[in-house]
Amino acid sequence: DTGVSQNPRHKITKRGQNVTFRCDPISEHNRLYWYRQTLGQGPEFLTYFQNEAQLEKSRLLSDRFSAERPKGSFSTLEIQRTEQGDSAMYLCASSLVPNLGGEQYFGPGTRLTVT
Amino acid sequence: EDKVVQSPLSLVVHEGDTVTLNCSYEVTNFRSLLWYKQEKKAPTFLFMLTSSGIEKKSGRLSSILDKKELFSILNITATQTGDSAVYLCAQGGSEKLVFGKGTKLTVNP
């Protein structure tokens, strides 16, 4: 399978704990994006990387969130001191730029539940 | 803030029916309008539209864009139970995608 992969697929954690998610993009894609999706909503943009550079962060990305893409390949998203409001599906997507319309390809997501 | 609005939010039909899903957008930096299908997992890419009036078609699904009126429609003909999903539209302008809330389609046998 050469699509976007994410690990873990599910994570249950207690409030206040730190969690880290991993995303492996499609191998030749130079852009990697993180989105968050809650029930009944479309995905909301969090941040994106072009190669190893983090180029944009949403105001949704509080100080407790940090993302890295150290070698321009896989990326990690860490949430520190988790809160119940962080419970959501965290989606990773990748794309190859330049491209005409910005199509992105999504991974299966990591579902986070904070108890 | 860019805004993408989808309607209806949910729709229940019988197999064989034809459905039309709507997506309107209000953006100033438009590049494209994208449609995705989401079952209980990742959104899967369906169509990307960049030009008005040119229909994109894939099997029983088709989509068209109207850049003057700022909307797009997704048509599904002869629906099947496997078409049951949430259909998301998204505007691609700056680097991120801005999504609507989706239309939840349920196709009953």
Tab-separated table of C-alpha atoms in Angstrom:
chain	number	residue	atom	x	y	z
A	1	ASP	CA	0.000	0.000	0.000
A	2	THR	CA	1.619	3.248	-1.116
A	3	GLY	CA	-0.955	5.635	0.345
A	4	VAL	CA	-0.703	7.875	3.385
A	5	SER	CA	-0.380	5.915	6.622
A	6	GLN	CA	-0.984	7.015	10.185
A	7	ASN	CA	-0.203	5.448	13.528
A	8	PRO	CA	-1.740	4.688	15.871
A	9	ARG	CA	-5.257	4.373	14.471
A	10	HIS	CA	-6.824	4.844	17.877
A	11	LYS	CA	-5.521	6.388	21.069
A	12	ILE	CA	-7.265	6.635	24.430
A	13	THR	CA	-5.536	8.769	27.000
A	14	LYS	CA	-6.280	10.431	30.289
A	15	ARG	CA	-6.560	14.166	30.565
A	16	GLY	CA	-3.204	15.760	31.187
A	17	GLN	CA	-1.154	13.101	29.402
A	18	ASN	CA	0.968	13.754	26.326
A	19	VAL	CA	0.310	11.929	23.053
A	20	THR	CA	2.217	11.699	19.791
A	21	PHE	CA	0.899	10.671	16.394
A	22	ARG	CA	2.876	9.725	13.307
A	23	CYS	CA	2.114	10.250	9.627
A	24	ASP	CA	3.947	8.727	6.666
A	25	PRO	CA	3.016	10.516	3.436
A	26	ILE	CA	3.024	9.190	-0.107
A	27	SER	CA	6.724	8.805	-0.772
A	28	GLU	CA	7.247	11.350	-3.541
A	29	HIS	CA	4.988	14.006	-1.982
A	30	ASN	CA	6.747	17.101	-0.723
A	31	ARG	CA	3.832	18.618	1.204
A	32	LEU	CA	2.295	17.197	4.361
A	33	TYR	CA	-0.777	18.558	6.144
A	34	TRP	CA	-2.472	17.958	9.460
A	35	TYR	CA	-6.214	18.412	9.939
A	36	ARG	CA	-8.570	17.802	12.830
A	37	GLN	CA	-12.114	16.543	12.397
A	38	THR	CA	-14.837	16.427	15.034
A	39	LEU	CA	-18.207	14.745	14.737
A	40	GLY	CA	-20.475	16.348	12.182
A	41	GLN	CA	-17.814	18.718	10.903
A	42	GLY	CA	-15.493	18.763	7.952
A	43	PRO	CA	-11.743	18.549	8.523
A	44	GLU	CA	-10.161	21.748	9.867
A	45	PHE	CA	-6.655	22.739	8.882
A	46	LEU	CA	-3.997	22.693	11.598
A	47	THR	CA	-0.615	23.035	9.904
A	48	TYR	CA	1.424	22.066	6.877
A	49	PHE	CA	5.004	21.381	5.852
A	50	GLN	CA	6.818	21.716	2.585
A	51	ASN	CA	9.690	19.283	2.883
A	52	GLU	CA	10.964	19.876	6.433
A	53	ALA	CA	9.802	23.487	6.751
A	54	GLN	CA	6.595	24.235	8.647
A	55	LEU	CA	5.042	26.985	6.558
A	56	GLU	CA	1.680	27.704	8.156
A	57	LYS	CA	-0.055	27.090	11.461
A	58	SER	CA	-3.726	27.621	12.184
A	59	ARG	CA	-4.808	29.576	15.227
A	60	LEU	CA	-6.476	26.292	16.218
A	61	LEU	CA	-2.980	25.007	16.955
A	62	SER	CA	-2.506	26.067	20.558
A	63	ASP	CA	0.829	26.095	22.379
A	64	ARG	CA	0.138	22.545	23.535
A	65	PHE	CA	0.374	21.292	19.954
A	66	SER	CA	3.638	20.836	18.124
A	67	ALA	CA	4.385	19.237	14.785
A	68	GLU	CA	7.647	18.255	13.171
A	69	ARG	CA	8.854	16.811	9.916
A	70	PRO	CA	12.563	16.494	10.636
A	71	LYS	CA	13.815	14.904	7.426
A	72	GLY	CA	11.076	15.966	5.095
A	73	SER	CA	9.517	12.512	5.111
A	74	PHE	CA	7.329	11.374	8.034
A	75	SER	CA	5.781	13.837	10.465
A	76	THR	CA	4.770	13.735	14.102
A	77	LEU	CA	2.058	15.683	15.880
A	78	GLU	CA	2.381	15.957	19.649
A	79	ILE	CA	-0.286	17.184	22.020
A	80	GLN	CA	0.879	18.022	25.509
A	81	ARG	CA	-1.350	18.094	28.598
A	82	THR	CA	-4.333	16.752	26.671
A	83	GLU	CA	-7.800	18.127	27.368
A	84	GLN	CA	-11.176	16.561	26.693
A	85	GLY	CA	-11.714	19.092	23.926
A	86	ASP	CA	-8.788	17.562	22.060
A	87	SER	CA	-10.860	14.427	21.391
A	88	ALA	CA	-11.169	14.249	17.622
A	89	MET	CA	-9.956	12.474	14.512
A	90	TYR	CA	-6.527	13.742	13.467
A	91	LEU	CA	-6.040	13.418	9.729
A	92	CYS	CA	-2.840	13.666	7.778
A	93	ALA	CA	-2.733	14.414	4.066
A	94	SER	CA	-0.006	14.812	1.488
A	95	SER	CA	0.388	16.361	-1.929
A	96	LEU	CA	2.974	17.012	-4.591
A	97	VAL	CA	3.508	20.620	-5.553
A	98	PRO	CA	3.401	22.330	-7.813
A	99	ASN	CA	0.001	20.985	-8.795
A	100	LEU	CA	-2.938	22.537	-10.567
A	101	GLY	CA	-5.662	22.631	-7.968
A	102	GLY	CA	-4.169	21.557	-4.690
A	103	GLU	CA	-5.572	18.045	-4.411
A	104	GLN	CA	-4.513	16.306	-1.238
A	105	TYR	CA	-4.600	12.620	-0.344
A	106	PHE	CA	-5.611	11.624	3.148
A	107	GLY	CA	-4.529	8.916	5.532
A	108	PRO	CA	-6.930	6.846	7.658
A	109	GLY	CA	-6.605	9.151	10.645
A	110	THR	CA	-5.858	8.737	14.333
A	111	ARG	CA	-8.898	8.856	16.559
A	112	LEU	CA	-8.026	10.420	19.915
A	113	THR	CA	-10.246	10.009	22.944
A	114	VAL	CA	-9.328	11.958	26.067
A	115	THR	CA	-11.039	10.690	29.208
B	1	GLU	CA	-12.410	33.698	6.772
B	2	ASP	CA	-13.197	31.484	3.800
B	3	LYS	CA	-16.503	29.713	4.049
B	4	VAL	CA	-17.808	26.613	2.322
B	5	VAL	CA	-21.472	25.684	2.783
B	6	GLN	CA	-22.964	22.366	1.778
B	7	SER	CA	-26.599	21.425	1.434
B	8	PRO	CA	-28.479	19.434	2.367
B	9	LEU	CA	-26.670	18.306	5.497
B	10	SER	CA	-28.309	14.911	5.255
B	11	LEU	CA	-30.271	13.031	2.665
B	12	VAL	CA	-32.002	9.651	2.670
B	13	VAL	CA	-32.908	8.043	-0.644
B	14	HIS	CA	-33.794	4.639	-2.072
B	15	GLU	CA	-31.515	2.636	-4.311
B	16	GLY	CA	-31.839	3.754	-7.897
B	17	ASP	CA	-32.649	7.367	-7.061
B	18	THR	CA	-30.606	10.254	-8.437
B	19	VAL	CA	-29.238	12.799	-5.968
B	20	THR	CA	-27.749	16.265	-6.278
B	21	LEU	CA	-25.477	17.623	-3.580
B	22	ASN	CA	-24.729	21.327	-3.391
B	23	CYS	CA	-21.668	23.281	-2.365
B	24	SER	CA	-21.301	27.049	-2.259
B	25	TYR	CA	-18.167	28.936	-1.406
B	26	GLU	CA	-17.105	32.466	-0.533
B	27	VAL	CA	-13.439	32.851	-1.185
B	28	THR	CA	-11.152	35.458	-2.560
B	29	ASN	CA	-8.213	33.277	-3.520
B	30	PHE	CA	-9.907	30.488	-5.436
B	31	ARG	CA	-7.875	27.808	-7.204
B	32	SER	CA	-10.127	24.801	-7.212
B	33	LEU	CA	-13.147	23.066	-5.741
B	34	LEU	CA	-12.636	19.495	-4.612
B	35	TRP	CA	-15.075	16.732	-3.729
B	36	TYR	CA	-14.253	13.905	-1.348
B	37	LYS	CA	-16.187	10.836	-0.174
B	38	GLN	CA	-15.788	9.868	3.465
B	39	GLU	CA	-16.953	6.605	4.879
B	40	LYS	CA	-15.825	5.624	8.363
B	41	LYS	CA	-12.258	6.542	7.566
B	42	ALA	CA	-10.205	8.942	5.490
B	43	PRO	CA	-11.736	11.201	2.877
B	44	THR	CA	-11.094	9.736	-0.575
B	45	PHE	CA	-10.584	12.089	-3.486
B	46	LEU	CA	-13.349	12.201	-6.107
B	47	PHE	CA	-13.000	15.292	-8.296
B	48	MET	CA	-11.117	18.512	-8.663
B	49	LEU	CA	-12.758	21.360	-10.570
B	50	THR	CA	-10.979	24.473	-11.707
B	51	SER	CA	-12.954	25.736	-14.699
B	52	SER	CA	-16.592	26.749	-14.957
B	53	GLY	CA	-18.985	24.682	-16.999
B	54	ILE	CA	-16.725	21.693	-17.579
B	55	GLU	CA	-18.284	18.536	-16.196
B	56	LYS	CA	-16.089	15.957	-14.547
B	57	LYS	CA	-17.477	12.434	-14.691
B	58	SER	CA	-16.560	9.116	-13.151
B	59	GLY	CA	-19.030	6.309	-13.595
B	60	ARG	CA	-22.301	7.318	-11.964
B	61	LEU	CA	-20.778	10.410	-10.344
B	62	SER	CA	-20.419	13.759	-12.028
B	63	SER	CA	-19.660	17.274	-10.901
B	64	ILE	CA	-19.652	20.768	-12.329
B	65	LEU	CA	-18.478	24.173	-11.174
B	66	ASP	CA	-20.013	27.628	-11.627
B	67	LYS	CA	-17.367	30.219	-10.792
B	68	LYS	CA	-19.683	33.131	-11.459
B	69	GLU	CA	-22.292	31.990	-8.950
B	70	LEU	CA	-19.673	30.386	-6.670
B	71	PHE	CA	-21.142	26.933	-6.395
B	72	SER	CA	-20.637	23.345	-7.423
B	73	ILE	CA	-22.908	20.329	-7.586
B	74	LEU	CA	-22.185	16.646	-7.283
B	75	ASN	CA	-24.632	14.321	-8.993
B	76	ILE	CA	-24.970	10.630	-8.316
B	77	THR	CA	-27.237	8.656	-10.627
B	78	ALA	CA	-28.725	5.216	-9.971
B	79	THR	CA	-27.583	5.298	-6.360
B	80	GLN	CA	-26.438	2.127	-4.625
B	81	THR	CA	-26.150	1.285	-0.939
B	82	GLY	CA	-22.380	1.552	-1.325
B	83	ASP	CA	-22.777	5.245	-2.079
B	84	SER	CA	-23.810	5.815	1.537
B	85	ALA	CA	-21.181	8.153	2.967
B	86	VAL	CA	-20.466	11.743	3.877
B	87	TYR	CA	-19.607	13.817	0.823
B	88	LEU	CA	-17.294	16.716	1.531
B	89	CYS	CA	-16.496	19.638	-0.681
B	90	ALA	CA	-13.454	21.784	-0.126
B	91	GLN	CA	-12.042	24.937	-1.596
B	92	GLY	CA	-8.384	24.844	-2.573
B	93	GLY	CA	-6.984	28.367	-2.698
B	94	SER	CA	-4.073	29.125	-0.487
B	95	GLU	CA	-2.129	26.135	0.725
B	96	LYS	CA	-4.818	24.609	2.906
B	97	LEU	CA	-8.161	23.079	2.011
B	98	VAL	CA	-11.254	24.669	3.544
B	99	PHE	CA	-13.999	22.106	3.972
B	100	GLY	CA	-17.739	22.303	4.341
B	101	LYS	CA	-19.541	20.256	6.971
B	102	GLY	CA	-20.447	17.585	4.475
B	103	THR	CA	-23.649	15.983	3.257
B	104	LYS	CA	-24.484	12.658	4.854
B	105	LEU	CA	-26.064	10.459	2.188
B	106	THR	CA	-27.923	7.312	3.185
B	107	VAL	CA	-29.056	4.987	0.409
B	108	ASN	CA	-31.610	2.439	1.541
B	109	PRO	CA	-32.152	-0.829	-0.338
